[in-house]
CSV table of C-alpha atoms in Angstrom, one decimal:
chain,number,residue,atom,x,y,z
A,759,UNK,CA,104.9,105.1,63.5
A,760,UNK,CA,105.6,102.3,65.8
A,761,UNK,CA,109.1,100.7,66.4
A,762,UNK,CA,110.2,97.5,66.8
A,763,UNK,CA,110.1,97.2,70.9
A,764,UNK,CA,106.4,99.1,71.2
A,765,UNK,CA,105.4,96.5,68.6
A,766,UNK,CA,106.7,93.5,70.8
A,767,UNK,CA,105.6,94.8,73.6
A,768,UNK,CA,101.9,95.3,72.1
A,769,UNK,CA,102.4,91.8,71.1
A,770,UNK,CA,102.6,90.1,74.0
A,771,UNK,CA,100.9,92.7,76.5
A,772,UNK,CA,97.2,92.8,74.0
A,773,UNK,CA,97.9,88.6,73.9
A,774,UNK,CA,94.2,87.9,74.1
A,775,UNK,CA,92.9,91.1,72.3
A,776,UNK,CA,91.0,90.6,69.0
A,777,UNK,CA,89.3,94.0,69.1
A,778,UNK,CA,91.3,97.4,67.6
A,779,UNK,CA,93.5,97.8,65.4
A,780,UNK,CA,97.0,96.7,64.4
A,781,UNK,CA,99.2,99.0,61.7
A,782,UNK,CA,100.8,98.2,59.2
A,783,UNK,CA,104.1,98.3,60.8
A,784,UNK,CA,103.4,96.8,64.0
A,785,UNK,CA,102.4,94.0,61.6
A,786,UNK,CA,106.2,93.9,60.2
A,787,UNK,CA,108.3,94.3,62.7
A,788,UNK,CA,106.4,91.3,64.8
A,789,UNK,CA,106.8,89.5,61.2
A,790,UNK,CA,110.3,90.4,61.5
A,791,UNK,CA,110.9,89.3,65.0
A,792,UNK,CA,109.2,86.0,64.7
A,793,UNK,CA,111.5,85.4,61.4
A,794,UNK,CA,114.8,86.5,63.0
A,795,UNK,CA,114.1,84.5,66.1
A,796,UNK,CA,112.9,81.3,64.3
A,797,UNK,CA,115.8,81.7,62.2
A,798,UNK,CA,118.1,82.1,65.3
A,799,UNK,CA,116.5,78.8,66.8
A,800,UNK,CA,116.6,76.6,63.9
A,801,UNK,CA,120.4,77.1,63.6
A,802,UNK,CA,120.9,76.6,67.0
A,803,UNK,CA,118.7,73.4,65.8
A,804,UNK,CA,121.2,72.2,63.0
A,805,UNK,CA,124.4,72.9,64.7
A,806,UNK,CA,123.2,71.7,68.6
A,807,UNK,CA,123.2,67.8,69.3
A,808,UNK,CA,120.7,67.8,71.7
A,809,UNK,CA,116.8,67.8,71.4
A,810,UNK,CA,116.6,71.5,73.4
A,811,UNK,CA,116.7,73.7,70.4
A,812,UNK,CA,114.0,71.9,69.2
A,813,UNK,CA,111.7,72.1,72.1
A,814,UNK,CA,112.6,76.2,72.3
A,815,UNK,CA,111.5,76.6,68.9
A,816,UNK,CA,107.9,74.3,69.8
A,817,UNK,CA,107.6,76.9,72.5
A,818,UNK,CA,108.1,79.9,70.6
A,819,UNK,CA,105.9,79.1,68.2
A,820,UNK,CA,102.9,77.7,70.8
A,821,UNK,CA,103.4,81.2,72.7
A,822,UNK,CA,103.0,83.0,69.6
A,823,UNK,CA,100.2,81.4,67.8
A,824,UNK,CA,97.5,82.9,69.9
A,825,UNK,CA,98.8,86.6,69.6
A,826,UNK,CA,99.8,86.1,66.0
A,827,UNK,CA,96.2,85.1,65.5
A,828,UNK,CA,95.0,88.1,67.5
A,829,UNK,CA,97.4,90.8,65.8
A,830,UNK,CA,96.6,89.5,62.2
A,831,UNK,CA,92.6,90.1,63.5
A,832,UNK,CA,93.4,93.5,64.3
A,833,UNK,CA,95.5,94.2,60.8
A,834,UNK,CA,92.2,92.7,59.0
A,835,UNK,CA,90.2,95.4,61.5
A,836,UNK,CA,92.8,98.5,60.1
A,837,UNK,CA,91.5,98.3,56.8
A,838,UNK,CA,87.8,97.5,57.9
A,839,UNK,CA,87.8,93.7,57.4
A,840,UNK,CA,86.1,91.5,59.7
A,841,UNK,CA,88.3,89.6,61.9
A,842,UNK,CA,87.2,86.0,60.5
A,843,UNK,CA,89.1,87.1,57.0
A,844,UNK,CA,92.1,85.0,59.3
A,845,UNK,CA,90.3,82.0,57.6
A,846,UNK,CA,91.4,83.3,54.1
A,847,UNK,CA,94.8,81.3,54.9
A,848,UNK,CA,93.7,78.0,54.5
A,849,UNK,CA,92.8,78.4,51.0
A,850,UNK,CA,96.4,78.0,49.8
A,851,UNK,CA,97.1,80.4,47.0
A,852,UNK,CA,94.8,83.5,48.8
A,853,UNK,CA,97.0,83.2,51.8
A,854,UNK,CA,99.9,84.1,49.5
A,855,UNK,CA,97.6,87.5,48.2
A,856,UNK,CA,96.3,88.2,51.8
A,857,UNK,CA,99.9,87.6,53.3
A,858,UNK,CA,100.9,90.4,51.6
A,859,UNK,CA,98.0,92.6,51.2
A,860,UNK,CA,98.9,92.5,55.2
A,861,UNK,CA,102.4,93.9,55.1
A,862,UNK,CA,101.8,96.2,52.5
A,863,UNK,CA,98.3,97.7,52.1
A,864,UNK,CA,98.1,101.4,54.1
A,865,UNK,CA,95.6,101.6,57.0
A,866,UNK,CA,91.9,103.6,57.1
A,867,UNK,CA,92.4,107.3,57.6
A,868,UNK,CA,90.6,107.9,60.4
A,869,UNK,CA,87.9,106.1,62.3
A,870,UNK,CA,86.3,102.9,61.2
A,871,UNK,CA,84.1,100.4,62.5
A,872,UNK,CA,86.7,98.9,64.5
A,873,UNK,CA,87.8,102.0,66.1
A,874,UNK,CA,90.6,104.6,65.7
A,875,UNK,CA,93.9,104.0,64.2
A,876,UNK,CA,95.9,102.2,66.8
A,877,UNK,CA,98.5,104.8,66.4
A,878,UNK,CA,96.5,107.8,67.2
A,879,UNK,CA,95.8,110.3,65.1
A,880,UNK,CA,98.1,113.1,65.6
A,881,UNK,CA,97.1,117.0,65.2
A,882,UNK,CA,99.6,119.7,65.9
A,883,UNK,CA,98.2,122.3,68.0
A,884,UNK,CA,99.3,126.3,67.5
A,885,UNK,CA,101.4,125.7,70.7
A,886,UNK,CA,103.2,122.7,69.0
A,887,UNK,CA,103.6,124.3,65.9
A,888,UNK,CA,105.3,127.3,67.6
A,889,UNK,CA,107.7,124.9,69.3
A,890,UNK,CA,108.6,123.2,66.1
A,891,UNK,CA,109.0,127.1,64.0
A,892,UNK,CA,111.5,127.8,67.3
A,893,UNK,CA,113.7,124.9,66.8
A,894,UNK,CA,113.8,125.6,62.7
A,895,UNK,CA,113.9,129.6,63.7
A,896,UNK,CA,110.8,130.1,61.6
A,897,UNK,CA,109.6,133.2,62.3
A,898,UNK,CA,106.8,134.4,63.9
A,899,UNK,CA,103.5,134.8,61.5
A,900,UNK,CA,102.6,138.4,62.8
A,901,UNK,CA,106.6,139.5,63.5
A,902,UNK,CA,107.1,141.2,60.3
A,903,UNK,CA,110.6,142.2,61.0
A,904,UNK,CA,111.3,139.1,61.8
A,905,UNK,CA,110.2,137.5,58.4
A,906,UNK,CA,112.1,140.2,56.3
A,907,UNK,CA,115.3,139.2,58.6
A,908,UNK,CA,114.2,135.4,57.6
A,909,UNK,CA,113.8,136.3,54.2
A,910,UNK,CA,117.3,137.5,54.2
A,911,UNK,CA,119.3,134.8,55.7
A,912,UNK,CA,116.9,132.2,53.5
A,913,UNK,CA,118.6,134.0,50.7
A,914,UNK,CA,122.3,133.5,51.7
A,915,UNK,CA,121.7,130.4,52.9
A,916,UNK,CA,120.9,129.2,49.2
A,917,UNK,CA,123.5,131.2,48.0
A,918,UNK,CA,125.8,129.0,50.6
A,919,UNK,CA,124.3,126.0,48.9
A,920,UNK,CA,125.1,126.9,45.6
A,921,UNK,CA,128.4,127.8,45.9
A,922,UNK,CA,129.2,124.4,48.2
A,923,UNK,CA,127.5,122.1,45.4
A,924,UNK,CA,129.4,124.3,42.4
A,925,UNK,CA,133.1,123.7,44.1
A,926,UNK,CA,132.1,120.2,45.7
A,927,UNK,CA,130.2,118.1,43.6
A,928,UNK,CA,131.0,120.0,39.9
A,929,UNK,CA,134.4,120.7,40.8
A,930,UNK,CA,134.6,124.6,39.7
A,931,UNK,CA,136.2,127.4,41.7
A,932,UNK,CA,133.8,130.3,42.6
């Protein structure tokens, strides 16, 4: 998943960029950052007496209107729709139903006409997966002694469980 600064950054770095993909939470956060930044600029608007508030917020939204146009083209292109769905806002009650079919509707698994997932589709190797059983101390698949040892402490360690959730959360001595 991406986070907020790699969705920014994506933003304003693919500015001109109508081609790919965008996910769905690239598509929030920005939505996020352009509300939280408005909001921060139209109080600075109400409580300033001078005209600059105003003219930041003009700015912010003339440097955002051509990658918000591009990013919304690349949501339309996660789930397959052609770019020129953007003109689905102007009809005043679909942009309400595709406004939020943006932020909520999942992406295409895998590759679609538009490309692969932005994010990358991610498969563990053996190699990875033998990192990640080492930092859980999953055993090894062909050390047998190893799994009956596993085995073992899996067993106390529920046992530990039970016993902390029987004097904790129900209150009763062991």
């Amino acid at each position: 998943m991406i986070g907020p600064l790699q969705a920014i950054e994506n933003f304003y770095f693919r500015y001109f960029q109508f081609s790919g993909r965008a996910t769905r939470a690239e598509y929030n956060w920005i939505g996020l950052y352009s509300f939280v930044v408005s909001a921060f600029l139209f109080m600075l608007a109400l409580t300033g007496s001078d005209e600059s508030a105003l003219l930041a917020i003009g700015v912010f939204c003339l440097v955002n209107l051509i990658p918000g146009w591009a990013l919304t083209c690349r949501r339309f292109h996660d789930f397959n729709w052609s770019g020129f769905a953007i003109f689905l806002f102007m009809i005043p009650v679909a942009s309400l139903v595709v406004s939020i079919m943006l932020m909520f509707r999942s992406s295409d698994r895998g590759e679609n006409s538009y490309g692969p997932p932005s994010g990358g589709t991610h498969k563990l190797t053996e190699r990875q997966m033998g990192a990640y059983a080492a930092l859980v101390n999953v055993p090894s698949v062909n050390n047998q002694a190893s799994a009956s040892t596993w085995d073992t402490r899996e067993e106390a360690r529920r046992q530990e469980v039970h016993d902390y959730y029987r004097k904790h959360v129900l209150g009763q001595q062991s």
